[in-house]
mmCIF file of C-alpha atoms in Angstrom:
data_model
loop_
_atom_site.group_PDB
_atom_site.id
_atom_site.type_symbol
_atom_site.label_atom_id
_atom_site.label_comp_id
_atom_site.label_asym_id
_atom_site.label_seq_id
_atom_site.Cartn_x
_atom_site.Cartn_y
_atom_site.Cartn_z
ATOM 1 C CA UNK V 229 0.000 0.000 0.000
ATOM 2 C CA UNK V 230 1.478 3.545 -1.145
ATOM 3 C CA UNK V 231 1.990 5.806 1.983
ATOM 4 C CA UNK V 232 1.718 9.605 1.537
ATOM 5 C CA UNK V 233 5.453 11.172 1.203
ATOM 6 C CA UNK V 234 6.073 14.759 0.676
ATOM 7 C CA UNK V 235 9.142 14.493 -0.151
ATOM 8 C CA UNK V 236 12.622 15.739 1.710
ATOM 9 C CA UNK V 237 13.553 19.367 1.407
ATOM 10 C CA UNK V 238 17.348 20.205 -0.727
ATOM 11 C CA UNK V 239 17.864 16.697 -1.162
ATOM 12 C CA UNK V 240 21.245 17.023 -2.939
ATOM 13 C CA UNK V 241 22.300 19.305 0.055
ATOM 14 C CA UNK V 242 21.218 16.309 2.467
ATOM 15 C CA UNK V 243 22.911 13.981 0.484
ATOM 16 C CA UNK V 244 26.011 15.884 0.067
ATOM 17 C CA UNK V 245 26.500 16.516 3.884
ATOM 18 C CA UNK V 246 26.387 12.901 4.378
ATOM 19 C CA UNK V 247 28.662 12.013 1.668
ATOM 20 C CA UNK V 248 31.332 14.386 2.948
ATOM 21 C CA UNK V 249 30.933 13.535 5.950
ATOM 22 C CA UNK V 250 31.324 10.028 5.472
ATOM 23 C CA UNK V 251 34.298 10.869 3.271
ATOM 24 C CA UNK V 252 35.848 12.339 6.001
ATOM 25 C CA UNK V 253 35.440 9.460 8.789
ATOM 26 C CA UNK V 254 37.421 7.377 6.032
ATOM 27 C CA UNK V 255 39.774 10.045 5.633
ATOM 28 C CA UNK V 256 40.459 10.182 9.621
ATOM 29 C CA UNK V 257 40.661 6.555 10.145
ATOM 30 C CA UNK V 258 42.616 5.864 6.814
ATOM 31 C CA UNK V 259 45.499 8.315 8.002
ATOM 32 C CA UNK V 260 45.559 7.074 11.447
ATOM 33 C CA UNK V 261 46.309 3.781 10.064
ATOM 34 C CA UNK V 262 49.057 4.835 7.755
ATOM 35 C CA UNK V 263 51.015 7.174 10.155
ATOM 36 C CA UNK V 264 50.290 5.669 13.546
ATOM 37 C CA UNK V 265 53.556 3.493 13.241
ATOM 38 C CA UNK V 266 55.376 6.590 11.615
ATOM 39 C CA UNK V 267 54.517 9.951 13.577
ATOM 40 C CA UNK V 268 54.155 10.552 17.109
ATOM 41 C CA UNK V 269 50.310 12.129 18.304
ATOM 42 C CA UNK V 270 49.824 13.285 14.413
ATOM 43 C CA UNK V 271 47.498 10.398 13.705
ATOM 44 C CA UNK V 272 45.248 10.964 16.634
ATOM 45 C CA UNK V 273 44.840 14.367 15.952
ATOM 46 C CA UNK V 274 44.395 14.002 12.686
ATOM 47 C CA UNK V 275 41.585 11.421 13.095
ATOM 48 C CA UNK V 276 40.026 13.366 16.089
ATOM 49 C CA UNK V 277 39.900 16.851 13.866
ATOM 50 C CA UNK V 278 38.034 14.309 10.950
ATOM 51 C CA UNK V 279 36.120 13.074 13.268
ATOM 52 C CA UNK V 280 34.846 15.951 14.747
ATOM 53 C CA UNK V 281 33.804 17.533 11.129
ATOM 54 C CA UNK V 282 32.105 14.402 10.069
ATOM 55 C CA UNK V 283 29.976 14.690 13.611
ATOM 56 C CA UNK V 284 29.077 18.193 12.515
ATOM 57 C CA UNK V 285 28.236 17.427 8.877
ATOM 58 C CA UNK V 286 26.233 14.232 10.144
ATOM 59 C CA UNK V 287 24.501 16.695 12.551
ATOM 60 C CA UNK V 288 23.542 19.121 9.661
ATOM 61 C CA UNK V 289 21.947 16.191 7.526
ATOM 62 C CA UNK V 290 20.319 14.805 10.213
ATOM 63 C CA UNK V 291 18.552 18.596 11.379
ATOM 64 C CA UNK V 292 17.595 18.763 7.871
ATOM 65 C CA UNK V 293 15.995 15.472 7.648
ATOM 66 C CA UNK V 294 13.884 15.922 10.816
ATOM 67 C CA UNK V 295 12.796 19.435 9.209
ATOM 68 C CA UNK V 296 11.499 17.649 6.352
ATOM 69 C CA UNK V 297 9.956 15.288 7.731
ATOM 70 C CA UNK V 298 8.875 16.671 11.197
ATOM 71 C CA UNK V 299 9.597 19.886 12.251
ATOM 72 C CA UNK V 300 8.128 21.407 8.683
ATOM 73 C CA UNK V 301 4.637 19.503 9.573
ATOM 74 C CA UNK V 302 4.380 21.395 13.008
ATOM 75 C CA UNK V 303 5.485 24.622 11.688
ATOM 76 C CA UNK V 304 2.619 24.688 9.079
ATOM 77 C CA UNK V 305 0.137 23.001 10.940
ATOM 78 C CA UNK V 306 0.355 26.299 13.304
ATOM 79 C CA UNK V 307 -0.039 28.594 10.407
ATOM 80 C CA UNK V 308 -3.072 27.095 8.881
ATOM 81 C CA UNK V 309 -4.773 26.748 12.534
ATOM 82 C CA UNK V 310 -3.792 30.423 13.049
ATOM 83 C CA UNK V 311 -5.797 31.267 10.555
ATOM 84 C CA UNK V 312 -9.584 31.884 10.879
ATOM 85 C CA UNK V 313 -11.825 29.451 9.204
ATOM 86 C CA UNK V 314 -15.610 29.558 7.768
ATOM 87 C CA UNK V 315 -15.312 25.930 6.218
ATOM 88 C CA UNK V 316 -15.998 27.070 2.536
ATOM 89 C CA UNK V 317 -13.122 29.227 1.537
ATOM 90 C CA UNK V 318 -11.366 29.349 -1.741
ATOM 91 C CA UNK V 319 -7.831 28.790 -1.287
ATOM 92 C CA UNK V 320 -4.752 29.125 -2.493
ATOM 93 C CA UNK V 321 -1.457 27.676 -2.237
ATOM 94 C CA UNK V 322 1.762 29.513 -3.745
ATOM 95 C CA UNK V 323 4.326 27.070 -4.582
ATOM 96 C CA UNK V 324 2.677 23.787 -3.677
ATOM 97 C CA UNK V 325 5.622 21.225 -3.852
ATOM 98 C CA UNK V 326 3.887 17.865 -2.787
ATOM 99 C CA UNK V 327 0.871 19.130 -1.390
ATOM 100 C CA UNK V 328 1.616 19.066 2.555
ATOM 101 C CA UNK V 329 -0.402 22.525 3.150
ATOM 102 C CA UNK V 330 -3.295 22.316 0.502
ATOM 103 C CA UNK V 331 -3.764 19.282 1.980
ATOM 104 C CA UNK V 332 -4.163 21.290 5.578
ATOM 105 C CA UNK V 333 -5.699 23.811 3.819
ATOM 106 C CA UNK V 334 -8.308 21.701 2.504
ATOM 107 C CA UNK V 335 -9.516 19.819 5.661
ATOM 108 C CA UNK V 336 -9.855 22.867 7.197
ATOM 109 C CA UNK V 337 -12.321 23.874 4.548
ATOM 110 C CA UNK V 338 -14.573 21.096 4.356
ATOM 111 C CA UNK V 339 -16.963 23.193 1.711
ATOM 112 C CA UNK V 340 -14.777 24.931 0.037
ATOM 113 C CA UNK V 341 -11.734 23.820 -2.017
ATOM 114 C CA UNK V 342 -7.569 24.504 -2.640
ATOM 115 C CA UNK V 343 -5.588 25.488 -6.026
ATOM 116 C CA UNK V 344 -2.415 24.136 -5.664
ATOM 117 C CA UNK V 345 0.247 25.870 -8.294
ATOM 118 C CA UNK V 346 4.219 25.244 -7.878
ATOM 119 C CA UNK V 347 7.082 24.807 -10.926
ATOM 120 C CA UNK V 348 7.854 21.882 -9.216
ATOM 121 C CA UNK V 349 11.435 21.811 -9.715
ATOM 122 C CA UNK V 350 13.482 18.513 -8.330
ATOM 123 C CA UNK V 351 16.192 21.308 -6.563
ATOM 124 C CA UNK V 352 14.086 21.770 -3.917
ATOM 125 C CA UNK V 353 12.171 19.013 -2.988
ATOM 126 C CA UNK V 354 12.406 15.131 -3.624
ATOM 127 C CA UNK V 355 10.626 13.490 -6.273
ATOM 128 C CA UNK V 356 8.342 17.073 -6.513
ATOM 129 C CA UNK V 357 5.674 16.419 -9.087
ATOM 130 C CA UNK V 358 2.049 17.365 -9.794
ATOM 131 C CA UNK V 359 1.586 13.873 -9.443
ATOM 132 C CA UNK V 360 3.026 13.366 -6.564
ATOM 133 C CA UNK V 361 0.785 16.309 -4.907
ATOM 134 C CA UNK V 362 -2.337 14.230 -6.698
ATOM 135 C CA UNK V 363 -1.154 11.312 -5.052
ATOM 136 C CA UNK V 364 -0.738 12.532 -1.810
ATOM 137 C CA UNK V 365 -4.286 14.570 -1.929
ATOM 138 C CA UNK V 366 -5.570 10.968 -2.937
ATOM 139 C CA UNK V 367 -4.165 9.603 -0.508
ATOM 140 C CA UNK V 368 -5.289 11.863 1.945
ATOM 141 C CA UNK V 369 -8.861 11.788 1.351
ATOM 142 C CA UNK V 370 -9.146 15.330 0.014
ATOM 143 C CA UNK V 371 -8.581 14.958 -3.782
ATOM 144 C CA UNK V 372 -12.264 15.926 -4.315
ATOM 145 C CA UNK V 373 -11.189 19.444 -3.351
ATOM 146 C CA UNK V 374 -7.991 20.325 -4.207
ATOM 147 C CA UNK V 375 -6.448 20.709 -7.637
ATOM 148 C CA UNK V 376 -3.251 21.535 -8.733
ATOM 149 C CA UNK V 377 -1.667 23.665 -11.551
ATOM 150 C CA UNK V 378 1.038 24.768 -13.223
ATOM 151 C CA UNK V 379 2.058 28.287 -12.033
ATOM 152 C CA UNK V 380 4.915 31.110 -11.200
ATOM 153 C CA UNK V 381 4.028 32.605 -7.594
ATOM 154 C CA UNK V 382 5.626 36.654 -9.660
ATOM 155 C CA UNK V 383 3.000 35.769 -12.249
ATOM 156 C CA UNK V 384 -0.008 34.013 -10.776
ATOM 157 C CA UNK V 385 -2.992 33.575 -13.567
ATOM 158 C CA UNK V 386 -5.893 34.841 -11.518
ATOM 159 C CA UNK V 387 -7.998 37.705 -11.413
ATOM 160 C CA UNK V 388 -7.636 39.842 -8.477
ATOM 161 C CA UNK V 389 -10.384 39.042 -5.256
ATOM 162 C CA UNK V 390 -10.210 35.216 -6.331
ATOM 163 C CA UNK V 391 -9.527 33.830 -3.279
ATOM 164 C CA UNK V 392 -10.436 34.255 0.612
ATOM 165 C CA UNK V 393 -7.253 32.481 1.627
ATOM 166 C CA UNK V 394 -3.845 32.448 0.028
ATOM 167 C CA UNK V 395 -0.991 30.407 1.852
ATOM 168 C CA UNK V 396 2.459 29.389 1.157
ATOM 169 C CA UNK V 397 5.049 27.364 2.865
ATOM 170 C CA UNK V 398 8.883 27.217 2.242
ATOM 171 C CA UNK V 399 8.981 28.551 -1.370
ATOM 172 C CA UNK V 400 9.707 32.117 -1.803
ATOM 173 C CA UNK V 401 13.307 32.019 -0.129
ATOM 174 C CA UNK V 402 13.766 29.626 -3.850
ATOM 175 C CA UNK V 403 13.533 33.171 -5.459
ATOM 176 C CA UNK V 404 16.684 34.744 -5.513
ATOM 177 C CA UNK V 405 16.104 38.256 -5.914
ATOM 178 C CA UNK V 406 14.428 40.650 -3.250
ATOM 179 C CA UNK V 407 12.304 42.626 -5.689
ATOM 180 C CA UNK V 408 10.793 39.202 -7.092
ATOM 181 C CA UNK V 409 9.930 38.159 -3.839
ATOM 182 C CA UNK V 410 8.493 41.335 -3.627
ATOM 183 C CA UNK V 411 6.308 40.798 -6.784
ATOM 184 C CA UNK V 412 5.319 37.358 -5.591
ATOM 185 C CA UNK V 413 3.964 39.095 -2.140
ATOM 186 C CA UNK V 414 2.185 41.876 -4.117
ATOM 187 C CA UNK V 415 0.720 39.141 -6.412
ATOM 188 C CA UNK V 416 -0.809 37.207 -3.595
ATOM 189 C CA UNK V 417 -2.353 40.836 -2.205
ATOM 190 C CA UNK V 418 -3.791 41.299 -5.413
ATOM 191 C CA UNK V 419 -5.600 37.790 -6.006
ATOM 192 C CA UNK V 420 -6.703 38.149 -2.381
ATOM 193 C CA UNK V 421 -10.591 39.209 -2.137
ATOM 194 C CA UNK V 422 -10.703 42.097 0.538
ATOM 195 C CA UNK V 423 -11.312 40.892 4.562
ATOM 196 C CA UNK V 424 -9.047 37.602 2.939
ATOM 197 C CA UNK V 425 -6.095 36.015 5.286
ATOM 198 C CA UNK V 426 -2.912 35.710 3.624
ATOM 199 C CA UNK V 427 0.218 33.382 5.558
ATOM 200 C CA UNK V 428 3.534 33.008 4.413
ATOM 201 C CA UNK V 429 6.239 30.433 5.948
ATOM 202 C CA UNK V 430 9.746 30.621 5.057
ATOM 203 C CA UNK V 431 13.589 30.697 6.022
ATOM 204 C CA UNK V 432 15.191 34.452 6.605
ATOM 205 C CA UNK V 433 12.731 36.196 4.546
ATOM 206 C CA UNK V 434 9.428 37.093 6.825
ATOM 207 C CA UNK V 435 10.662 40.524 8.257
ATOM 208 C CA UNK V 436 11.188 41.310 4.345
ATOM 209 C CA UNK V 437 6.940 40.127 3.628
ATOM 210 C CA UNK V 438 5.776 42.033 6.752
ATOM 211 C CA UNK V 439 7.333 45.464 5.278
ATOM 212 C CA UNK V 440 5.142 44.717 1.923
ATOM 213 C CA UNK V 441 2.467 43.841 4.152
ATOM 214 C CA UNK V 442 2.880 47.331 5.375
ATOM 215 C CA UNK V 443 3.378 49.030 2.672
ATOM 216 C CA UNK V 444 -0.078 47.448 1.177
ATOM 217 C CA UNK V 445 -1.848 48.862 4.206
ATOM 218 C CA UNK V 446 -2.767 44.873 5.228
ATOM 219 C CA UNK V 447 -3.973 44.907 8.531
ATOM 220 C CA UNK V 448 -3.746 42.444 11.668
ATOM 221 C CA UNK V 449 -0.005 41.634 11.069
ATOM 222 C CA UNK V 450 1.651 39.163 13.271
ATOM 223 C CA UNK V 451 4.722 36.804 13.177
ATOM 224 C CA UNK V 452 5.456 33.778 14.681
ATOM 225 C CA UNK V 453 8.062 32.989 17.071
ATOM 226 C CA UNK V 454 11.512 31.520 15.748
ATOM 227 C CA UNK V 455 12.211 27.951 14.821
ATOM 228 C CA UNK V 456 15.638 26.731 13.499
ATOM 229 C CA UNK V 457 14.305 24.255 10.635
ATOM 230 C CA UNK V 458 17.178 23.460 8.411
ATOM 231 C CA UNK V 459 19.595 24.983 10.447
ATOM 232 C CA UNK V 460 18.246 28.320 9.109
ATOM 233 C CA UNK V 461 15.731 30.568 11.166
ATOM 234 C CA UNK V 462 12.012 30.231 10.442
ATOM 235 C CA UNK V 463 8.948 32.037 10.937
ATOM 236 C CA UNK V 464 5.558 32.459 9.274
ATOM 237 C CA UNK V 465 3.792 35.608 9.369
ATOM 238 C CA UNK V 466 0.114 36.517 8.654
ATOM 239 C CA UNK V 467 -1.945 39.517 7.606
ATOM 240 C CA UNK V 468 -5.547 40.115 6.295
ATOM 241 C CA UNK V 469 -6.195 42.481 3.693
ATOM 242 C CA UNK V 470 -8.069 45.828 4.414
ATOM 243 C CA UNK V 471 -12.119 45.894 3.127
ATOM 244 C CA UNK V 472 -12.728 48.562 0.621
#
């Protein structure tokens, strides 16, 4: 029987911390072997400084891991309950990956349904597909309300007041520049019917979305407190925007 997955966040960055690290526990041990008859106290420091690194680099991989697969559920699991629910809302979710907050999204609105739109590039998540987020949604009992599209969070292909909620989790650190995140913020304002809730979680960035938040006059502001999910600090923050 299939089991729901969403995937592991910066695989090749996971991957590559263990590799190293496991590189350098050969390394250590490989040198201790060779000198330890030759040189006096070298080869223990030598295998202790390896050592040591590899501990660190095993560390890093293994904090990224349980952000992936447990610290990322908690973190967005207190956005979406932060958020205040009706049960029919129209929702949106801004670069999607496997699904993990439509999903949310769309058992907290029972009567209403979730748009799921993401690039889904394999950079930033495992196996990231639309079929994978169909899968999961499947798999999760929801698929009856939640579709999924393809769709660039600086371009989004709705008409402005389409939704009541728009959410996103983890994706807009992905784009590089500060005045394309900016565009992506200002493009979920504008698809955002007035009195909607708008949540964004993310790594470094959520100072920078409050000050558009500001700046587009959205009211009831707040930010979480800090987590460190992939070593990195994290936050989601939360606005609604102002009735006409």
């Amino acid at each position: 029987m299939k089991q729901v997955d969403y995937g592991i966040d910066q695989p090749d960055r996971v991957r590559s911390l263990g590799m190293v690290g496991l590189v350098l526990m050969g390394t250590g041990v490989g040198q201790f072997i060779a000198l330890q008859n030759s040189l006096v106290g070298w080869p223990e420091i030598i295998l202790s400084i390896c050592l040591w690194l590899a501990i660190l680099l095993f560390v890093g991989a293994g904090v990224m891991l349980w952000s992936s697969k447990v610290g990322k559920y908690g973190m967005a699991f207190s956005m979406i309950q932060d958020l205040q629910w009706n049960g029919s809302e129209r929702v949106l979710d801004v670069g999607t990956g496997r699904g993990l907050v439509a999903v949310m999204a769309a058992r907290k609105a029972p009567f209403g349904n979730v748009v799921g739109i993401d690039t889904w590039s394999q950079e930033h998540l495992s196996e990231n597909s639309m079929e994978g987020a169909q899968e999961n949604a499947t798999l999760e009992r929801v698929s009856d309300r939640v579709q999924f599209e393809e769709g660039e969070a600086m371009c989004l292909n709705f008409s402005q007041n389409s939704f009541d909620v728009v959410v996103s989790s983890l994706a807009l650190h992905t784009i590089r520049k500060r005045s394309d995140r900016t565009k992506a913020v200002e493009e979920m304002i504008r698809v955002l019917r007035p009195g909607g809730q708008l949540a964004i979680m993310d790594i470094l960035h959520t100072r920078e979305y409050e000050e558009v938040f500001r700046k587009k006059e959205m009211k009831n502001i707040r930010r979480s407190p800090m987590k460190l999910l992939y070593c990195l600090p994290t936050r989601f923050v939360i606005a609604e925007k102002k009735l006409k």
